[in-house]
Coordinates of C-alpha atoms and ligand atoms in Angstrom, one line a residue:
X20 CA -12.7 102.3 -105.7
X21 CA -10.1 101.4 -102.5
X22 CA -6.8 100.0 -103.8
X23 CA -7.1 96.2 -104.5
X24 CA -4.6 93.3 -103.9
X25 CA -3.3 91.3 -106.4
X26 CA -6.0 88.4 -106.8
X27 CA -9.0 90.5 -105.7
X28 CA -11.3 88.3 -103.7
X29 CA -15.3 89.0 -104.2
X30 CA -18.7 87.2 -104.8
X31 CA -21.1 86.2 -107.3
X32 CA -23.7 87.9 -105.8
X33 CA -26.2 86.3 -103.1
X34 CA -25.1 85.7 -99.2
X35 CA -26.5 83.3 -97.1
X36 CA -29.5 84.7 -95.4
X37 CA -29.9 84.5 -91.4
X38 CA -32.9 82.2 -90.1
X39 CA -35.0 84.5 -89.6
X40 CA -35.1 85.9 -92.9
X41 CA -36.7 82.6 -94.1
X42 CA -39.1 82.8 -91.6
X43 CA -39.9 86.4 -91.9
X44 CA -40.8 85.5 -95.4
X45 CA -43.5 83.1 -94.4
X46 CA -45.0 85.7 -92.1
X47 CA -45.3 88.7 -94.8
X48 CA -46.8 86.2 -97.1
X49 CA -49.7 85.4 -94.4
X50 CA -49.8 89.3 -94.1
X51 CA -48.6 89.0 -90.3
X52 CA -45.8 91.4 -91.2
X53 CA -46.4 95.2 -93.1
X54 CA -44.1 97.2 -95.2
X55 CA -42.4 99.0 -92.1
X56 CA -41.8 95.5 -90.8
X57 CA -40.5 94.0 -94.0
X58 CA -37.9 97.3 -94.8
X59 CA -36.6 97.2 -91.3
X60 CA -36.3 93.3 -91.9
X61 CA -34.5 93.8 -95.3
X62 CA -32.7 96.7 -94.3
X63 CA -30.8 94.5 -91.1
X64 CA -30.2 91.7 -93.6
X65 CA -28.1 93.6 -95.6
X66 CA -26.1 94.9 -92.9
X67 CA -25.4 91.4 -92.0
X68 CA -24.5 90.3 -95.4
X69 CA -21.9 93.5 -95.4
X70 CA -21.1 92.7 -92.1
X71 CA -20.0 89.0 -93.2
X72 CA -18.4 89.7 -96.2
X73 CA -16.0 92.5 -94.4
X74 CA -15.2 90.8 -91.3
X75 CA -14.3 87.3 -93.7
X76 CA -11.8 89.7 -95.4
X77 CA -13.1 89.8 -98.7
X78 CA -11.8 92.7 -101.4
X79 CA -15.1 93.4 -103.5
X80 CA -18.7 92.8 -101.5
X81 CA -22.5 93.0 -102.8
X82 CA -25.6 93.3 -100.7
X83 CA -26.2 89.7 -100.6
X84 CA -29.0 90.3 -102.4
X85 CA -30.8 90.5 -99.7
X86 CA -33.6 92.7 -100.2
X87 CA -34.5 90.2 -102.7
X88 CA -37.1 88.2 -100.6
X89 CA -37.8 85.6 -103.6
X90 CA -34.6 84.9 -105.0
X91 CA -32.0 86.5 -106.9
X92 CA -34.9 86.6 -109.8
X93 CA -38.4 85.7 -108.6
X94 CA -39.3 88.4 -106.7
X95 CA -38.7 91.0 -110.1
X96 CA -41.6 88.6 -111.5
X97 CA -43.7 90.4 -109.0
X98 CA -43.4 94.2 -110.5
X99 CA -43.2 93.0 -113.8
X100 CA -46.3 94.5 -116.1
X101 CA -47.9 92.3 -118.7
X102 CA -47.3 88.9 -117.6
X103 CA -49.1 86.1 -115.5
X104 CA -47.7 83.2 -113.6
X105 CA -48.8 79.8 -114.8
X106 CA -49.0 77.2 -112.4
X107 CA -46.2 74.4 -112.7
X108 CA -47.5 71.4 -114.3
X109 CA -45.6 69.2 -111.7
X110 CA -46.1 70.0 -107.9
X111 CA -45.6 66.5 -106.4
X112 CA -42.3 65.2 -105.6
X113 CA -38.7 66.0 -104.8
X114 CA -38.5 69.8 -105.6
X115 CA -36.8 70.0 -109.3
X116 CA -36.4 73.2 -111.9
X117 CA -39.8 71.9 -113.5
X118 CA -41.0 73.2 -110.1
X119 CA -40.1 76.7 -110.5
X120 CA -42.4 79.3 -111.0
X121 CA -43.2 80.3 -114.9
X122 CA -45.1 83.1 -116.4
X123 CA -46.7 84.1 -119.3
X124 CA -46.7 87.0 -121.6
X125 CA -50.5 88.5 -122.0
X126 CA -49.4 92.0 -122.8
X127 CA -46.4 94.1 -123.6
X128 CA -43.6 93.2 -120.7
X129 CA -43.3 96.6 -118.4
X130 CA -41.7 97.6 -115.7
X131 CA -42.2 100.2 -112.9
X132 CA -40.8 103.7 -113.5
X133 CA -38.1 102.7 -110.4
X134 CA -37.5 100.1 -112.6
X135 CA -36.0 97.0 -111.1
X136 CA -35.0 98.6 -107.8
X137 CA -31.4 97.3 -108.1
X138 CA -30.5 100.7 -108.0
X139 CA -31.7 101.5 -104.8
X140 CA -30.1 98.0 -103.0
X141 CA -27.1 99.7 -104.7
X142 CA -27.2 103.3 -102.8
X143 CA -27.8 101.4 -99.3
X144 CA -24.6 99.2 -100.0
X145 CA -22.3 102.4 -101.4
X146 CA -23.2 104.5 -98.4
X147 CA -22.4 101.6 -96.1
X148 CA -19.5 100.2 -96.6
X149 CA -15.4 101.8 -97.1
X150 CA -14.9 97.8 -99.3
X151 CA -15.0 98.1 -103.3
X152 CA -18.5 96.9 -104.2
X153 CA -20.5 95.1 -107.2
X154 CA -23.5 95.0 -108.3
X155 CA -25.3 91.8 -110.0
X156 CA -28.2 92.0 -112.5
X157 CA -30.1 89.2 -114.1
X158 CA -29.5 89.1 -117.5
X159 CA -31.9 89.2 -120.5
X160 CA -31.8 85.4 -121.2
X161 CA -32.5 85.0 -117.2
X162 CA -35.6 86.8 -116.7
X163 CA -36.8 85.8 -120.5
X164 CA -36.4 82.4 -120.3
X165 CA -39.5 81.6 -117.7
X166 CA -41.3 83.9 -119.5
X167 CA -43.9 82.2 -122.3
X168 CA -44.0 84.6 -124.9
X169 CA -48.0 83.8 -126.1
X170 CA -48.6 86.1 -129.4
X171 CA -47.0 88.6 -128.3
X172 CA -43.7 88.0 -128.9
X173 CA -41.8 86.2 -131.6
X174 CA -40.0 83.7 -129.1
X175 CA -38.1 83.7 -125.9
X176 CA -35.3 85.5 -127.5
X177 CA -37.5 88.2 -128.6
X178 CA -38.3 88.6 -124.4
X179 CA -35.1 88.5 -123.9
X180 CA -34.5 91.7 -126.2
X181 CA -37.4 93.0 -124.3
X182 CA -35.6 93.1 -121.1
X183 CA -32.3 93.7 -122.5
X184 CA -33.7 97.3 -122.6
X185 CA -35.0 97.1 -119.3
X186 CA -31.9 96.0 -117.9
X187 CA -29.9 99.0 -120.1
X188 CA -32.0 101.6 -118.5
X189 CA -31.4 100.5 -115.2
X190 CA -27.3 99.6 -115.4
X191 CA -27.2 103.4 -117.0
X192 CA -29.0 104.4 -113.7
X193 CA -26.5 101.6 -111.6
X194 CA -23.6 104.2 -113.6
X195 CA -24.9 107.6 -112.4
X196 CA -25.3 106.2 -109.2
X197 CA -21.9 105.7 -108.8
X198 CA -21.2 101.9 -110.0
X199 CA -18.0 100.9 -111.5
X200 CA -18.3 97.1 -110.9
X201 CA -21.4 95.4 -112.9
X202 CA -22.0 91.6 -112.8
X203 CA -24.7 90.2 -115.0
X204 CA -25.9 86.6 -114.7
X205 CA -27.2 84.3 -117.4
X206 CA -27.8 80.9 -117.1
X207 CA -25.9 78.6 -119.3
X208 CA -28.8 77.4 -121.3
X209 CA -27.5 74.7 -123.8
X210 CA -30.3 75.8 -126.3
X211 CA -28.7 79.7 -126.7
X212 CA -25.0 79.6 -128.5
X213 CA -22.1 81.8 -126.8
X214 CA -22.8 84.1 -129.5
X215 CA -26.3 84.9 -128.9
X216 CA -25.5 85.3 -125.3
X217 CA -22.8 87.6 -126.2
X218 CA -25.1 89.6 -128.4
X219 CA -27.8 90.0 -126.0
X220 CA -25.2 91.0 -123.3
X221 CA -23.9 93.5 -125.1
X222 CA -27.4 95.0 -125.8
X223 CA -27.8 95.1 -122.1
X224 CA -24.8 96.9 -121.7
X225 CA -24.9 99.1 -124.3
X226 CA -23.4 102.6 -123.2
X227 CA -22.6 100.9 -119.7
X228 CA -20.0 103.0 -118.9
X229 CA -18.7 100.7 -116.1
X230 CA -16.4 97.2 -115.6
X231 CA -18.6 94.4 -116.9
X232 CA -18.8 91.2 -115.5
X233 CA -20.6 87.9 -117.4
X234 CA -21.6 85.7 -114.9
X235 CA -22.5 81.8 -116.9
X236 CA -24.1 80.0 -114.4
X237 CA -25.3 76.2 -114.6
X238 CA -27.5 76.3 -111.9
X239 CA -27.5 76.9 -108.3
X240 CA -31.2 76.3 -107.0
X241 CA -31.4 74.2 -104.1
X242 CA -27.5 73.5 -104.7
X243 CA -28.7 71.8 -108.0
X244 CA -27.3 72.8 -111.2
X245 CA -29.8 72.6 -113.9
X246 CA -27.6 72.7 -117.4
X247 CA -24.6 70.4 -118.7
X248 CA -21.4 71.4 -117.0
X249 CA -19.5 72.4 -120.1
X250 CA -18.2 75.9 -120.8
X251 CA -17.0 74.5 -124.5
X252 CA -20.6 74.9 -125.3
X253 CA -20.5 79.0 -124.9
X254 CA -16.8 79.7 -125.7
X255 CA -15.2 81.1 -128.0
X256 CA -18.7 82.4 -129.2
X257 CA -19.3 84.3 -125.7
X258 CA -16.1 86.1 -126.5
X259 CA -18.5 88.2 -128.7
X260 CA -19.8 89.8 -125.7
X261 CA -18.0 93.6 -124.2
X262 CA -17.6 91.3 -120.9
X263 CA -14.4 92.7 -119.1
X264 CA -14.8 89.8 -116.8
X265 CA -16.2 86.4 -117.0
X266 CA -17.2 84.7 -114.1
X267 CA -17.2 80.6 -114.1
X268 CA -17.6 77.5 -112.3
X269 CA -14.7 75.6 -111.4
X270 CA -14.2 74.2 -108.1
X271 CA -17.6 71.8 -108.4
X272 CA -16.5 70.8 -112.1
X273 CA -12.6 69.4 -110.9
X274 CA -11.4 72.5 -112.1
X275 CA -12.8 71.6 -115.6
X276 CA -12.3 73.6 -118.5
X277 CA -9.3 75.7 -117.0
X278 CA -6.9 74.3 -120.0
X279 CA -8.9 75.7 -123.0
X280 CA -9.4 79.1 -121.3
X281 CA -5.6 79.5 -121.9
X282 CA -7.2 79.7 -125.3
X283 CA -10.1 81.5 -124.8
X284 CA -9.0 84.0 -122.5
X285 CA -8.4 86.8 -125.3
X286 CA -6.3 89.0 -122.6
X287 CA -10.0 89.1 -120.9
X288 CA -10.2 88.6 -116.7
X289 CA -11.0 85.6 -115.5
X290 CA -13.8 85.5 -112.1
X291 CA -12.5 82.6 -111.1
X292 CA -14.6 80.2 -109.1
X293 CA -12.7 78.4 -106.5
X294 CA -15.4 77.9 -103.7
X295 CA -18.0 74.7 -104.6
X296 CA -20.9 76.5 -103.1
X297 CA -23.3 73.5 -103.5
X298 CA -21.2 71.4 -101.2
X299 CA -21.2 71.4 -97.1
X300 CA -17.4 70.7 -97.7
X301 CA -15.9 73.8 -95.4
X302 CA -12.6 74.3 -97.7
X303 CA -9.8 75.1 -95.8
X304 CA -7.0 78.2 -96.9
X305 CA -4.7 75.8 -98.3
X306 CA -7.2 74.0 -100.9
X307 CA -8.4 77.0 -101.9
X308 CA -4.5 78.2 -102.6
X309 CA -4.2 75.1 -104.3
X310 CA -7.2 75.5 -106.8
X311 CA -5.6 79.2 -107.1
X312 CA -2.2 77.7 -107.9
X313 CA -4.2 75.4 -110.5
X314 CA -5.8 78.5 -112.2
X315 CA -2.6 80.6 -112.2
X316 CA -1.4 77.6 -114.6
X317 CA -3.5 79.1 -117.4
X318 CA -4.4 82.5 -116.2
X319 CA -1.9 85.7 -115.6
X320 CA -2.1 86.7 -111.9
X321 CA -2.8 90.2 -113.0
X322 CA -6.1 88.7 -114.2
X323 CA -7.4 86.9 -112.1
X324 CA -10.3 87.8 -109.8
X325 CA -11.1 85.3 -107.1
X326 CA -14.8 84.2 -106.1
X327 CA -17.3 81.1 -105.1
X328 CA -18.3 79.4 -108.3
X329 CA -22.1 81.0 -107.7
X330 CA -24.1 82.8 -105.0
X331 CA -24.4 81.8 -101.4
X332 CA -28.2 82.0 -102.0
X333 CA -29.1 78.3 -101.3
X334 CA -26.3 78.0 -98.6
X335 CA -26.7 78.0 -94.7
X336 CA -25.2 81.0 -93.2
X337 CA -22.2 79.3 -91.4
X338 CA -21.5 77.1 -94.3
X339 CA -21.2 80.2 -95.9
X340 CA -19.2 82.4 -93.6
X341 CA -16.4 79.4 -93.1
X342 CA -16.3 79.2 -97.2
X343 CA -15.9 83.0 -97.4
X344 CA -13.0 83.2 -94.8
X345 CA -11.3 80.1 -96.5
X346 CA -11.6 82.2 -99.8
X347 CA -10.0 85.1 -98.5
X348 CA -7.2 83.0 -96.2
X349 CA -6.1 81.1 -99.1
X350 CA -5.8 84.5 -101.3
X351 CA -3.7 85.5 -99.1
X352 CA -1.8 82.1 -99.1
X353 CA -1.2 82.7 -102.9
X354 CA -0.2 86.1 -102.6
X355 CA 2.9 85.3 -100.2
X356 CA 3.1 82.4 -102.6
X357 CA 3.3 84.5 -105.6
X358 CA 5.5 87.6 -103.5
X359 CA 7.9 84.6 -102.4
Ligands
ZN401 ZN1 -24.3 80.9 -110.8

């Protein structure tokens, strides 16, 4: 990995897609564009997600998740073995989480032998850029939570276990590749303690042999958050998990719940999110130093790792590209800060 500043600057994952990746979409699925079309199409999208990412001067880049034509999530539904979606039982109205597509189990949950196929977005990325890189997974709880579990499986937890292993195989795979950075994402759930999060991380990451990153997310589709804002629900009990890193929401939340991490830091690094992705608010350098300044009042410099508070996903690109070059500005604003 390239030497890294003090206060790293990176991502949670997703990058604002260009226009004509949303349209694109639209065409495959009326089967007016073929695989050759759709690879080609992927392939330039995440050239321009690198592209963004280096030229906004940040330390640690992703893919954007671009090859991901349905989400950081959905589109995994697709190769998934032994479920079925099941239609929403809402489809009129304002566009809300009871909206989003859900599945049930009618078999034992498979995947292909390539598994997920993170591990190929992951050779692209390593082979194209000279910048540090992560990689992001959906975590157990993530993909099992839209997943009905029918007869054959205890609950939703017992799904979750299910891809647990899936996800192992394929972060062991991430590993060989060559990863050394590993972000997984769970959704901050409210029904699921800390602990239970921490346990099912830690089955997913069993024999890892990388830096671990626990992204808890409240919710980011259409800029909406889905769960109750409060990491006091998760923490301590997500200490349990063998995260090196965890990766939180602070700049849409006032900065809320920096105080306590003071407590429930545990010598662990902090992602800290500093960029409110969900608003059109372009920050400029010097909030985002001050929001920096704010963290450094509970959190030693040395670790600290600096990103948006969730993915750029559900952002339009040039929101996202003046947010990115605020985030990396104001780093550097803290830096001479913290040098001075
Ligand atoms: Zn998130």
């Amino acid at each position: 990995m390239p030497d890294l500043p003090i206060l790293p600057t990176t991502v949670v994952g997703s990058h604002a897609k260009p226009g004509w990746w949303h349209q694109c979409k639209d065409l495959v699925n009326a089967g007016e564009r073929g695989q050759t079309d759709l690879d080609e199409l992927l392939t330039d999208a995440v050239d321009i997600a690198i592209l963004d990412q280096e030229r906004a001067g940040i330390d640690i880049i992703t893919d954007g998740e671009s090859r991901r034509l349905d989400g950081y999530v959905d589109g995994f539904y697709d190769i998934i073995k032994g479920i079925i979606p099941n239609p929403p039982k809402r489809k009129a109205g304002p566009w809300g989480y009871d909206q989003q597509k859900r599945y049930e189990a009618v078999d034992k949950i498979d995947v292909p032998e390539y598994g997920l196929g993170i591990i190929a977005e992951f050779e692209y990325l390593k082979t194209h850029t000279s910048k540090a890189t992560k990689v992001c997974a959906p975590g157990p709880l993530t993909f099992g939570s839209r997943i009905k579990p029918n007869e054959h499986y205890a609950s939703t937890v017992a799904v979750a276990e299910r891809f647990a292993n899936v996800i192992n195989v394929e972060l062991k795979a991430l590993v060989k590749a060559g990863a050394t950075f590993i972000q997984i994402d769970e959704p901050a759930r409210g029904n699921v303690t800390g602990q239970e999060m921490a346990r099912l991380f830690n089955m997913a990451t069993e024999g890892v042999e990388a830096k671990l990153a626990f992204h808890i997310c409240f919710g980011n589709r259409y800029g909406r958050s889905r769960f109750k804002r409060d990491y006091a629900d998760y923490f301590p009990g997500a200490l349990d998990a063998r995260a090196d890193q965890f990766v939180l929401e602070f700049a849409s939340r006032f900065m809320g719940n920096l105080p306590q991490w003071k407590e429930w830091s545990d010598g662990r690094e902090l992602g800290a999110g500093i960029i409110d992705v969900k608003s059109f608010y372009p920050e400029t350098p010097e909030d985002v130093a001050g929001r920096i300044h704010e963290v450094l009042r509970y959190a030693d410099a040395e670790k600290v790792y600096l990103n948006p508070d969730c993915g750029f996903g559900w952002s339009p690109r040039y929101i996202a590209l003046a947010k990115l070059k605020a985030l990396a500005e104001g780093a550097k604003l803290a830096r001479q800060q913290l040098s001075g």
